Coordinates of C-alpha atoms in Angstrom, one line a residue:
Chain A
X1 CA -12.7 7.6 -44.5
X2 CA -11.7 5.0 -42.0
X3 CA -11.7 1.6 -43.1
X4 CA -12.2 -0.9 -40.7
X5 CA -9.5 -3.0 -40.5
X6 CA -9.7 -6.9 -39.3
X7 CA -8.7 -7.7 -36.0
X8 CA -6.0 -9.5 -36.1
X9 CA -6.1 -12.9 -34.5
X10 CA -3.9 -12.9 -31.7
X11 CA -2.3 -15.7 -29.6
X12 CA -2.4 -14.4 -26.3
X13 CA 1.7 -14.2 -26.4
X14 CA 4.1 -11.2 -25.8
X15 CA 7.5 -10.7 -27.4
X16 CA 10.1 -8.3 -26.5
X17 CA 13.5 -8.1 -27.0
X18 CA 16.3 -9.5 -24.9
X19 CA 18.0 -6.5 -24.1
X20 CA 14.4 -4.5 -22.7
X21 CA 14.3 -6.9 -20.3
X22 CA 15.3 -4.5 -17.3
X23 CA 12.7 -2.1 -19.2
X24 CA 10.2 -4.7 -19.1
X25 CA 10.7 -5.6 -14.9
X26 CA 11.2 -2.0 -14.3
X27 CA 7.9 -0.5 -15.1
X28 CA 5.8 -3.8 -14.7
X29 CA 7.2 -4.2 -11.5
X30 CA 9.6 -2.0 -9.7
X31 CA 7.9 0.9 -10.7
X32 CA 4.2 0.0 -10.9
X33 CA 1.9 1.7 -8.3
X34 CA -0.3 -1.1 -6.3
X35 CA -3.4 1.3 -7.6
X36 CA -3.8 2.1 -11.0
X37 CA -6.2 2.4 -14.1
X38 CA -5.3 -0.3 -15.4
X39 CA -4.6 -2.7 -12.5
X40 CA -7.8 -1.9 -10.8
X41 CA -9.6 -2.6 -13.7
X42 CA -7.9 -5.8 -14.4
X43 CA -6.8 -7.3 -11.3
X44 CA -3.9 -9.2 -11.7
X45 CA -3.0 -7.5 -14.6
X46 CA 1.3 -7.6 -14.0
X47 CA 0.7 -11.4 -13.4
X48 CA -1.1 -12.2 -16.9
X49 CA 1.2 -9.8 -18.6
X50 CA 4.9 -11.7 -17.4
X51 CA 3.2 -14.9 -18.3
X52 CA 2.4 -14.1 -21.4
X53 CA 6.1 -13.0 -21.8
X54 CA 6.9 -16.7 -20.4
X55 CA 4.5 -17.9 -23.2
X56 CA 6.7 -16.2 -25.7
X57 CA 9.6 -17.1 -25.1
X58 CA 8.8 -20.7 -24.5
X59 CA 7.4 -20.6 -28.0
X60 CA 10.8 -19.9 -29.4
X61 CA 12.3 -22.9 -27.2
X62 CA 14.9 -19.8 -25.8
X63 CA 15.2 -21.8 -22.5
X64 CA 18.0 -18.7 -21.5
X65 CA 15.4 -15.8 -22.0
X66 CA 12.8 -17.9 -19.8
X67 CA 15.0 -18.5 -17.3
X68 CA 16.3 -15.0 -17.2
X69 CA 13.3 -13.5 -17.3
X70 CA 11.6 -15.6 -14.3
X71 CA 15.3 -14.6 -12.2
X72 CA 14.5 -11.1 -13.1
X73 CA 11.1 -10.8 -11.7
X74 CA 11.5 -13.3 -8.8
X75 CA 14.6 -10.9 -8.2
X76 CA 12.3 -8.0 -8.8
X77 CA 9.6 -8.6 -6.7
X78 CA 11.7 -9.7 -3.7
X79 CA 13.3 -5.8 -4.7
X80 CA 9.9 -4.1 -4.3
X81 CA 9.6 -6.2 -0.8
X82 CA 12.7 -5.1 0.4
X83 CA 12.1 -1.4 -0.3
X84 CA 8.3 -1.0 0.2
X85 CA 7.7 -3.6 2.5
X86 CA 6.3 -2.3 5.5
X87 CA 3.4 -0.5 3.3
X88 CA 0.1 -3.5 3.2
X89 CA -0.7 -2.0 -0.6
X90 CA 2.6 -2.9 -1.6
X91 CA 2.5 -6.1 0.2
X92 CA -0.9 -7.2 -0.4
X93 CA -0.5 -6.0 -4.1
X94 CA 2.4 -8.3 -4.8
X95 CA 1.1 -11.2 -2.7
X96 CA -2.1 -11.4 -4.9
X97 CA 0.3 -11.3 -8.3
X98 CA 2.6 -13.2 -6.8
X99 CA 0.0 -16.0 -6.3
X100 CA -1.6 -15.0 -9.8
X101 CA 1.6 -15.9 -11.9
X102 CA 1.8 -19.2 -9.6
X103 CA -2.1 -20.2 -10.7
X104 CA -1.2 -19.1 -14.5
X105 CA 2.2 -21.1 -14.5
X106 CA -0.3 -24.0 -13.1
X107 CA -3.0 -23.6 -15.6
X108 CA -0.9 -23.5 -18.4
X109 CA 1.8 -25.9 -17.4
X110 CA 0.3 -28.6 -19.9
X111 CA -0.4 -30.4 -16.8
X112 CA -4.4 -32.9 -17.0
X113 CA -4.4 -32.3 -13.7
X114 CA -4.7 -28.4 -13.6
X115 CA -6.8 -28.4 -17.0
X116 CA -9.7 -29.3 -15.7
X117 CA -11.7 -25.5 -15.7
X118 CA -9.8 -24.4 -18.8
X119 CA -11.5 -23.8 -22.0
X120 CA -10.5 -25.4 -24.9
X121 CA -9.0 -22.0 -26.4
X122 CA -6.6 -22.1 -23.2
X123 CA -5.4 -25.8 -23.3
X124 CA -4.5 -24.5 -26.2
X125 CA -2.3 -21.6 -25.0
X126 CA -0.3 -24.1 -22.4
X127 CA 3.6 -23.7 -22.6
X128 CA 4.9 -26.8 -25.1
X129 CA 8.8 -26.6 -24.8
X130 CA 9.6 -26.4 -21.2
X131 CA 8.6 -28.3 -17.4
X132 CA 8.4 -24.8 -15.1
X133 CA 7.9 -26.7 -11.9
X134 CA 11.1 -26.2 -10.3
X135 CA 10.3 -22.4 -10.5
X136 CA 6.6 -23.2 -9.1
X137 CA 8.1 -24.3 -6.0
X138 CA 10.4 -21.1 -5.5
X139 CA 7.7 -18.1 -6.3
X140 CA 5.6 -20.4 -4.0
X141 CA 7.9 -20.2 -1.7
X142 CA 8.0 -16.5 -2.3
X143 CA 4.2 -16.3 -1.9
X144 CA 5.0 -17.9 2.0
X145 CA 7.6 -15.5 2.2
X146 CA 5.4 -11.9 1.3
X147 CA 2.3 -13.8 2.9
X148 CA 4.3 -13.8 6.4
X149 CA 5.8 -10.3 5.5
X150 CA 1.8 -9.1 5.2
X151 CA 1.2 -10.7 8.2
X152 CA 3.7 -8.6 10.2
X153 CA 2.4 -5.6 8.8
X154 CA -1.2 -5.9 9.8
X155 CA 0.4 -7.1 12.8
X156 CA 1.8 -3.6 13.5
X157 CA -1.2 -1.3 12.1
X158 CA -3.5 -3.8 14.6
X159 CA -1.4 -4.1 17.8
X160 CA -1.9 -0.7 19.5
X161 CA -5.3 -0.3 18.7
X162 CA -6.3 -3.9 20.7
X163 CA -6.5 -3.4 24.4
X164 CA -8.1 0.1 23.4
X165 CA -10.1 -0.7 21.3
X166 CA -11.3 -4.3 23.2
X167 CA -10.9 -3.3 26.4
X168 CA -11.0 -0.1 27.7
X169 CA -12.7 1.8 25.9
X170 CA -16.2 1.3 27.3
X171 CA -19.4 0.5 24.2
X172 CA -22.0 0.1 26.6
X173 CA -22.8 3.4 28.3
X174 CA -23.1 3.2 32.1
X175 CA -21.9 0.0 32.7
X176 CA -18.8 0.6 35.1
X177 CA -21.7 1.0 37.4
X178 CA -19.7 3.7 39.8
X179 CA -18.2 5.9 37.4
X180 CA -21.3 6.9 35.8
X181 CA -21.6 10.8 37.0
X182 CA -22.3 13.4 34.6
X183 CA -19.1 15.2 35.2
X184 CA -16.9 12.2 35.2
X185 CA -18.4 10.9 32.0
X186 CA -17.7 14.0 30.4
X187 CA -14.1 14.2 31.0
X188 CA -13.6 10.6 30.2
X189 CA -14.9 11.2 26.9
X190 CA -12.4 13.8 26.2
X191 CA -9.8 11.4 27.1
X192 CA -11.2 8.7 24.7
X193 CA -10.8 11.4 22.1
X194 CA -7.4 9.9 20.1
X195 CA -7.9 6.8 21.9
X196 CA -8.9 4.0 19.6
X197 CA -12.5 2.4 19.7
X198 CA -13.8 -0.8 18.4
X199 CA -15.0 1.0 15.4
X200 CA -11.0 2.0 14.9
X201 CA -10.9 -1.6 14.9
X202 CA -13.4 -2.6 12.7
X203 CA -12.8 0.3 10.2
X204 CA -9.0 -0.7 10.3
X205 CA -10.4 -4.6 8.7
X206 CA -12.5 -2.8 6.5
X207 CA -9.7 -1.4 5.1
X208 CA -7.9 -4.6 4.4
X209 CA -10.0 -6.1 3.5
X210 CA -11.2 -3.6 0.7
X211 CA -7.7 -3.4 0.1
X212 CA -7.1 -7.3 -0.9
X213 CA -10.7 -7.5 -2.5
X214 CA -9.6 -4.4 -5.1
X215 CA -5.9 -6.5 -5.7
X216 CA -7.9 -9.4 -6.7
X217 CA -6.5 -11.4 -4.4
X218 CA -8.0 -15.2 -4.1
X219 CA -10.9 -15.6 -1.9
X220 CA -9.3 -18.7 0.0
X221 CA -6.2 -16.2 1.0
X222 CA -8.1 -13.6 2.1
X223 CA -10.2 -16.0 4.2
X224 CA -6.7 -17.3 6.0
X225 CA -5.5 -13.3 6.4
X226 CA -8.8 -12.5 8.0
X227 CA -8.1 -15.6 10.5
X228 CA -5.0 -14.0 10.9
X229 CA -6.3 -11.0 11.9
X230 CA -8.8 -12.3 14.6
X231 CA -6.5 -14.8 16.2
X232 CA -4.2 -11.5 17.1
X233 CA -7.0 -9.3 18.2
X234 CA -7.9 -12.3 20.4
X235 CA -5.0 -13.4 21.1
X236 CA -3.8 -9.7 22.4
X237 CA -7.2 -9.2 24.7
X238 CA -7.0 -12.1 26.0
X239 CA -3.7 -11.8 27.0
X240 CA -3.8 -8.3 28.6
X241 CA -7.2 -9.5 30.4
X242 CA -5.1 -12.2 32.3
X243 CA -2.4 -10.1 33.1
X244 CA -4.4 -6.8 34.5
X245 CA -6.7 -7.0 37.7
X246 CA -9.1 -4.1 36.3
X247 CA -10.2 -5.9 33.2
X248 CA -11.1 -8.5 35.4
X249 CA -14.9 -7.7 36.1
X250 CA -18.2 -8.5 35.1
X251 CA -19.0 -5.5 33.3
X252 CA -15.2 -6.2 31.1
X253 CA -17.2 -9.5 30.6
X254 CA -20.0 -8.0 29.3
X255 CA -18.2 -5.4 27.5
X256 CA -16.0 -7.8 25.4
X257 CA -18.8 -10.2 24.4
X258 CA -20.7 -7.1 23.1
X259 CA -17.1 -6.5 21.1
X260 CA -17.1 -10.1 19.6
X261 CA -20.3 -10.2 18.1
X262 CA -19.4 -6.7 16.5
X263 CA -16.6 -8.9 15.0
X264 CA -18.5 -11.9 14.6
X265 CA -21.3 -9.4 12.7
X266 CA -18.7 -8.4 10.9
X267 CA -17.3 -11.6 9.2
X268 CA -21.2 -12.2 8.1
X269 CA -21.4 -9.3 6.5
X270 CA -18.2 -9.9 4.2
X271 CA -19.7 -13.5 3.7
X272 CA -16.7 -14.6 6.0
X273 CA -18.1 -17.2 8.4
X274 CA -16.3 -20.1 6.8
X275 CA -12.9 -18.6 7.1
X276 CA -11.9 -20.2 10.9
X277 CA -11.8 -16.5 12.2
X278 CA -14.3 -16.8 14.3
X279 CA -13.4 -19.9 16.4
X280 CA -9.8 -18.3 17.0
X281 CA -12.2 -15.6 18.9
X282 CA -13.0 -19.3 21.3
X283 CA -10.1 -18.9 24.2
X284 CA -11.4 -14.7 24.7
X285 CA -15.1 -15.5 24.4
X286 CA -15.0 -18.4 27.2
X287 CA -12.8 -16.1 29.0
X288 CA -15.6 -12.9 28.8
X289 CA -18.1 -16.0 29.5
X290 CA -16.2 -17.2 32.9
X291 CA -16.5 -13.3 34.1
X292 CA -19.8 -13.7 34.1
X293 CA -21.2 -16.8 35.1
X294 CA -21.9 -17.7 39.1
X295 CA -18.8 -18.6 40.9
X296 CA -19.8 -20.0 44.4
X297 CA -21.1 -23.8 44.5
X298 CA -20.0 -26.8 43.3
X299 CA -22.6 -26.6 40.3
X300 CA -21.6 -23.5 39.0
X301 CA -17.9 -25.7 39.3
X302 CA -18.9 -27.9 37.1
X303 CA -20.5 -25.5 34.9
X304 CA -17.3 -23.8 34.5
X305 CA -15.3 -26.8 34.1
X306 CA -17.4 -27.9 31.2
X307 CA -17.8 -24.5 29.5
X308 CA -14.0 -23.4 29.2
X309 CA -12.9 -26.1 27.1
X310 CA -10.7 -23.7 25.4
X311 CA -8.7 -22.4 28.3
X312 CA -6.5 -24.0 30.0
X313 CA -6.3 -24.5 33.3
X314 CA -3.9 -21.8 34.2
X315 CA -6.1 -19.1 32.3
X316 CA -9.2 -20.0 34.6
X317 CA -7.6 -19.8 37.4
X318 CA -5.7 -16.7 36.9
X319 CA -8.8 -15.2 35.9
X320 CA -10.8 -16.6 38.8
X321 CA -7.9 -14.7 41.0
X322 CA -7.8 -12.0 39.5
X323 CA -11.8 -11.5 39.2
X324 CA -12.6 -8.1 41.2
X325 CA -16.5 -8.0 42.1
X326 CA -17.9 -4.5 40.4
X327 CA -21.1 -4.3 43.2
X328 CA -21.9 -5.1 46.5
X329 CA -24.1 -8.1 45.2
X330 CA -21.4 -10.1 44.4
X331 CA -18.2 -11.7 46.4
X332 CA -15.2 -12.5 45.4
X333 CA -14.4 -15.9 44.4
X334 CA -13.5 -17.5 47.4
X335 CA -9.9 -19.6 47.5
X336 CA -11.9 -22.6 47.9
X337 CA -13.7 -22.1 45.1
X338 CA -10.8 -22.1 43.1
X339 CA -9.3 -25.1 44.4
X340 CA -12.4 -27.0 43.6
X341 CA -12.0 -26.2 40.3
X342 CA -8.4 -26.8 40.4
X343 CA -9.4 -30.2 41.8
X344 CA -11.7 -31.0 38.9
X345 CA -9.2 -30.2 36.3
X346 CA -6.4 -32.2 37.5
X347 CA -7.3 -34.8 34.9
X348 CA -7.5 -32.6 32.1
X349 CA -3.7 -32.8 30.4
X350 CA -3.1 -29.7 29.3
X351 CA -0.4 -26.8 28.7
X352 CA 0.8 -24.8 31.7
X353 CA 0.3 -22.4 29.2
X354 CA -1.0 -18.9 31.0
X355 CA -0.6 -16.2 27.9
X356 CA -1.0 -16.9 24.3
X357 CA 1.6 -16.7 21.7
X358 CA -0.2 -13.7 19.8
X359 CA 2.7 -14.1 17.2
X360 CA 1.8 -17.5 16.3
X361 CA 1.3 -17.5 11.9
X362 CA -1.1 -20.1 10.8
X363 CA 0.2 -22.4 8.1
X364 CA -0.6 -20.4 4.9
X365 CA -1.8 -22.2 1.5
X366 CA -2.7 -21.5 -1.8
X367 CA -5.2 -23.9 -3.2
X368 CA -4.7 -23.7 -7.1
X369 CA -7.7 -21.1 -8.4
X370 CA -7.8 -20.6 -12.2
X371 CA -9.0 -17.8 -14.0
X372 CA -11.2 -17.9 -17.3
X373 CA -9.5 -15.0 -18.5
X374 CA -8.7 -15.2 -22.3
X375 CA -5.5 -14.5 -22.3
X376 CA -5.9 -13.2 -26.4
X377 CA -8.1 -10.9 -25.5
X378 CA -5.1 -9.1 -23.2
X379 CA -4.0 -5.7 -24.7
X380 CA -1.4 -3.4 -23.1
X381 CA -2.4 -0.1 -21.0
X382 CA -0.9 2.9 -22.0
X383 CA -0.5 3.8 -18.5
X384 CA 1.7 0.6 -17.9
X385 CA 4.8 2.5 -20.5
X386 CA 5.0 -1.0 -22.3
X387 CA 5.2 0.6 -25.6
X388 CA 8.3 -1.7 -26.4
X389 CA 6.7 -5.2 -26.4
X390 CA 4.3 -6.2 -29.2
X391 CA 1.4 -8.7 -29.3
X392 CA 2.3 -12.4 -30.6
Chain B
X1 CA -12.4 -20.4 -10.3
X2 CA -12.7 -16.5 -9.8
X3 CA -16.4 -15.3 -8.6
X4 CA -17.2 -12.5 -9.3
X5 CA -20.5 -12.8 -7.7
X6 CA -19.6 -13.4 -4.3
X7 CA -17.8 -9.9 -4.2
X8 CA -21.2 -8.1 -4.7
X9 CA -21.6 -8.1 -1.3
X10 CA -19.2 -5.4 -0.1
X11 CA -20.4 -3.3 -2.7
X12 CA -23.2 -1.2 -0.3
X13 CA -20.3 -1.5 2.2
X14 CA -18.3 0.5 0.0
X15 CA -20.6 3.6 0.8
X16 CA -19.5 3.4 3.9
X17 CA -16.2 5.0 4.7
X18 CA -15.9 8.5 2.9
X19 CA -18.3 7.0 0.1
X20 CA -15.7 4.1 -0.8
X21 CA -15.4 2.8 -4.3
X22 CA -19.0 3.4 -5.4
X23 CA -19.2 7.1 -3.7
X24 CA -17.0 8.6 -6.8
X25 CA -19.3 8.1 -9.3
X26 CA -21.9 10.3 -7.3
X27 CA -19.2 13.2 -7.1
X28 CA -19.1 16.3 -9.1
X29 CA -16.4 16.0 -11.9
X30 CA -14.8 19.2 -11.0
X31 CA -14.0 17.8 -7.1
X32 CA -13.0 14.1 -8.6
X33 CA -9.5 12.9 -7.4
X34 CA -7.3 10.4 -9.1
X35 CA -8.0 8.2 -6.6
X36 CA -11.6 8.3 -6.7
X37 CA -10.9 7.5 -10.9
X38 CA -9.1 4.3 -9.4
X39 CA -12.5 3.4 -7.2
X40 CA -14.5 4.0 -10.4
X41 CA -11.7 1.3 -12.3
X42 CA -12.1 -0.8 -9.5
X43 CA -16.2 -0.8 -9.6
X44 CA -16.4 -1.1 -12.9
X45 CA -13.5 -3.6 -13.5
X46 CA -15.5 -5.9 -11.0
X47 CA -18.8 -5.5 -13.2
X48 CA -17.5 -6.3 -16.6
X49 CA -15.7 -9.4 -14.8
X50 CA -19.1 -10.4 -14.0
X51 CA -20.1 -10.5 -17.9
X52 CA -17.7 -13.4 -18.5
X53 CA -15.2 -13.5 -20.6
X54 CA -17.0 -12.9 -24.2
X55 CA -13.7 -11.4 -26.2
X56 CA -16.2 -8.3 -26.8
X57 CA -16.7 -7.7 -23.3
X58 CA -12.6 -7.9 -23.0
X59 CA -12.7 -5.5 -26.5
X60 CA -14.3 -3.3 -24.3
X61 CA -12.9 -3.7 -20.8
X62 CA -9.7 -2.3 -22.6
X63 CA -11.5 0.7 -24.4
X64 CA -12.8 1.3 -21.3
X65 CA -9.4 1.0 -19.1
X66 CA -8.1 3.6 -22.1
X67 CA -10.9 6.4 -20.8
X68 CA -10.5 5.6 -17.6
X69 CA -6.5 6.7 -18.6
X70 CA -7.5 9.5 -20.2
X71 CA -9.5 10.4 -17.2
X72 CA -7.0 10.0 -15.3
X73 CA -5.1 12.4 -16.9
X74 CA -7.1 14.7 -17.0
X75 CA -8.3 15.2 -12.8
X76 CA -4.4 15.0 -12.5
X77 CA -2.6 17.4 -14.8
X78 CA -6.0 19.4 -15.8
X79 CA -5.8 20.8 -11.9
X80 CA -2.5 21.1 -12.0
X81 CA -2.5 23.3 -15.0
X82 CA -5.6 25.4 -13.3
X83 CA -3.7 26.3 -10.4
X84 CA -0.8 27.5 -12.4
X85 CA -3.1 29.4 -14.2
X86 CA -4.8 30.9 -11.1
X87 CA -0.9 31.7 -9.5
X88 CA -0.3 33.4 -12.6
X89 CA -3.4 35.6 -12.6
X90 CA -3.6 36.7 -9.1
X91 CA 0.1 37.8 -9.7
X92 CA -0.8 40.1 -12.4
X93 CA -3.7 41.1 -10.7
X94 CA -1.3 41.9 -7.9
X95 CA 1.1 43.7 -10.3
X96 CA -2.3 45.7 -11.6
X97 CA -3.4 46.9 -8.3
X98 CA 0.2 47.6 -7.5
X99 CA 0.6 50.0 -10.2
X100 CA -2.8 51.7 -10.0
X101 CA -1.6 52.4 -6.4
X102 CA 1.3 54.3 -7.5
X103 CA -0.3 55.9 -10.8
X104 CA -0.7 59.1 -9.5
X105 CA 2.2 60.0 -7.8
X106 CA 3.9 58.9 -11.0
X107 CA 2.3 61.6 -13.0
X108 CA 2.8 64.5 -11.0

C-alpha cells in the first residue's frame, strides 16, 4: 500500500554543491537544446532554475559561490553564442533567458520599486544577503549584446529573399502589361520556381516569430525584433528601387503597395500594430505612392511635395529620373518637372541622403516584465540530467 | 506581467505551415516525431500558463512535462528500436530464402 506522503513545503531554493558547478552550467546551459520537453512547456525554464541556485547560495551568505556561479553562466552563455551563434534558436533561445534571469534578478532583488506585481509569497522569496545590481548591468549588457547578434542573423536568413520577394517577382497577374503572352508567362513561371516570393517572405516571419513566441520571449522584445525586421525589408526595397531603372514603373508601384499591406495584414494578425514596424515601411510606401501619382503640372508638384514627407529630396528626384513610363498613355517626367519640384524643396533642410542605411539597429530595451511564477512550485525535469541538485 | 492571453491569437495560425504546433495532436501516434512532442509541450505549456499559477496547476504542469518526457522517449528510441528490429528480420529472411535457393543442390 502506498501511503501518501505530505508534500513537503518547499522554499523555491536550489542547492548544489560547489564542486558540480561545471555539471550544473554544462547541462543547463552549454548542452541544453533551445527545444525541449521541458523548456517548451516551461518557457524560461534555465532562467528560473540558475536563480533559484542564486537564491541558495545567497541564503547561506557564500558571497564566493554567488559570484562564481553568475561568472560561470555569464561565461557560459557568452560560450553557447560563440559556438552556435549564427543558428536564431540558439540566439533567440538564450536572448529570451538571458532577459528572464535579468527580470527574476529584478523581482527578487528586495528592491519596492520592482515589487510592485509580486505576491506576498514572492516578496518573500527576495535575495536578503547580497545587492546583485552590479551583475544586472553586465547580463544586461549581455542581453544588448545577443539582441544585436539575433539581429544579424535574421539579417542574413532575410537579405536575399528581399528584392525577390518585394520586387521582382510579380503578385498581381498581368500587370507588366507587355509581357503578358501565354508562352512568356509560362516560362517565367518556371524561372520563379526557386526564386523567392513574398509568401517566402512572410513564411520566413512566421517562423520567427513562432520561434520567439515558443522561447517565451517578452512581448515588448518581440515587438522591437519585428520593427527590426520591417525596417530591413524596407530599407532593402527601397534601396534597390532607387538604384535600378526597371523597378522604376507604375506597375512596381502598384506591385509593392499590394506587398505592404500583405505585411501590414500581417502585423494585425499577430496583434502587432503597436510595435513601430509598420511606420518603418513609411520611406518605401511613399516611394510605391510617388510611382503612381500624376507627374505633369504644378498641382500634381505640390501634391508630391506634400505627400513624400518621408523621403528626402534626393530619393524623389532619383526616382522621378529614373521613372520609365510602362504604356503609351503616359510620358516621362519631363526635366522641368523635376526642377519644379526641386525648386519647391529647396527649403526643406534635409539629408543629401539617396540610399538608406539598411544596417541601421534600433536602440533595443528591455522594460522590466515579471512573472507570477511561484518559484516553490519549480520541480526539476528529468530530461534536464539535474539529478545532483536537491530542492531547498 | 506575462499574458498568456494575448498569445491565443497565433494559435489558428499555427495550422498553418505543415500543421504547426496544434497540427501534432491531430496526427497518428505511430507517424508522431519528437518534434511534433515539443509542439504538443509548447501548446499545452501555453494553456496551463493560462490557469494561473494555483501550486496544483504547477503540481500538474510538472506531471505533465514528466509524460510528455516519457513520450518523448518513446517516438525517439521506440522507432529506433523498430528499425533495428526490421534490419534484423529482413536479414534472416534474406539468409532463409538464400538457403532454400541452394537446398537442393545441397542434397544431391
Amino acid at each position: 500500500v502506498n501511503i501518501p506522503r505530505k508534500e513537503k513545503d518547499f522554499q523555491g531554493m536550489l542547492e548544489y554543491k560547489k564542486e558540480d558547478e561545471q555539471k550544473l552550467v554544462k547541462n543547463l546551459i552549454l548542452e541544453l537544446k533551445p527545444r525541449g520537453v521541458a523548456v517548451n512547456l516551461i518557457p524560461g525554464l534555465p532562467a528560473y532554475i540558475l536563480f533559484m541556485c542564486v537564491r541558495h547560495a545567497d541564503y547561506l551568505n557564500d558571497d564566493q559561490k554567488v559570484r562564481s556561479l553568475l561568472t560561470s553562466t555569464i561565461n557560459s552563455i557568452k560560450k553557447v553564442l560563440k559556438k552556435r551563434g549564427d543558428d536564431f534558436e540558439t540566439v533567440s533561445f538564450w536572448l529570451s533567458n538571458t532577459c528572464r534571469f535579468l527580470h527574476c534578478l529584478k523581482q527578487y532583488s528586495g528592491e519596492e520599486g520592482f515589487m510592485k506585481h509580486n505576491t506576498s509569497r514572492q516578496n518573500e522569496h527576495c535575495l536578503t544577503n547580497f545587492d546583485l545590481a552590479e551583475y544586472r548591468q553586465v547580463l544586461s549588457d549581455l542581453a544588448i549584446q545577443i539582441y544585436q547578434q539575433l539581429v544579424r542573423v535574421l539579417e542574413s536568413i532575410l537579405q536575399p529573399m528581399i528584392v525577390s520577394g518585394m520586387l521582382e517577382h510579380e503578385t498581381i497577374q498581368g500587370m507588366s502589361g507587355v509581357k503578358a503572352t501565354g508562352l512568356r508567362k509560362r516560362t517565367s513561371s518556371i524561372a520563379d520556381e526557386g526564386a523567392y516570393t513574398l509568401d517566402s517572405i512572410l513564411q520566413q516571419l512566421n517562423s520567427f516569430h513562432s520561434v520567439m513566441c515558443q522561447h517565451g520571449m517578452d512581448p515588448e522584445l518581440i515587438k522591437q525584433v519585428v520593427k527590426q525586421m520591417f525596417y530591413i525589408v524596407g530599407a532593402v526595397t527601397l534601396n534597390n528601387l532607387l538604384l535600378r531603372k526597371d523597378m522604376c514603373s507604375w506597375s512596381k508601384g502598384m506591385q509593392i503597395r499590394y506587398n505592404v499591406s500583405q505585411l501590414e495584414e500581417w502585423l494585425r494578425d499577430k496583434n502587432l500594430m503597436n510595435s513601430g514596424a509598420k511606420e518603418t515601411l513609411e520611406p518605401l510606401i511613399q516611394a510605391a505612392q510617388l510611382l503612381q501619382v500624376k507627374k505633369k503640372t504644378d498641382e500634381d508638384a505640390e501634391a508630391i511635395c506634400s505627400m513624400c514627407n518621408s523621403l528626402t529630396t534626393a530619393q524623389i528626384v532619383k526616382v522621378l529620373f529614373l521613372y520609365t513610363p510602362v504604356n503609351e498613355f503616359e510620358e516621362r517626367v519631363s526635366v522641368s518637372f523635376i526642377r519644379t519640384i526641386q525648386v519647391r524643396l529647396r527649403d526643406r533642410k534635409d539629408s543629401p541622403q539617396l540610399l538608406m542605411d539598411a544596417k541601421h539597429t534600433f536602440p533595443v530595451t528591455f522594460p522590466f516584465n515579471p512573472s507570477s511564477l511561484a518559484l516553490e512550485t519549480i520541480q526539476i525535469p528529468a530530461s534536464l540530467g539535474l539529478g545532483f541538485i536537491s530542492r531547498v | 506581467m506575462e499574458e498568456p492571453p494575448v498569445r491565443e491569437e497565433e494559435e489558428e495560425e499555427g495550422d498553418g505551415n505543415d500543421l504547426g504546433p496544434e497540427g501534432a495532436l491531430g496526427k497518428s501516434p505511430s507517424q508522431l516525431t519528437t518534434e511534433d512532442v515539443y509542439d504538443i509541450s509548447y501548446v499545452m505549456g501555453r494553456e496551463l500558463m493560462a490557469l494561473g499559477s494555483d501550486p496544483r496547476v504547477t503540481q500538474l504542469q510538472f506531471k505533465i512535462v514528466r509524460v510528455l518526457e516519457m513520450l518523448e522517449t518513446l517516438v525517439s528510441e521506440g522507432s529506433l528500436e523498430a528499425e533495428e528490429l526490421r534490419l534484423e528480420r529482413d536479414s534472416l529472411r534474406k539468409e532463409v530464402q538464400a538457403l532454400r535457393n541452394r537446398g537442393p543442390v545441397a542434397t544431391s
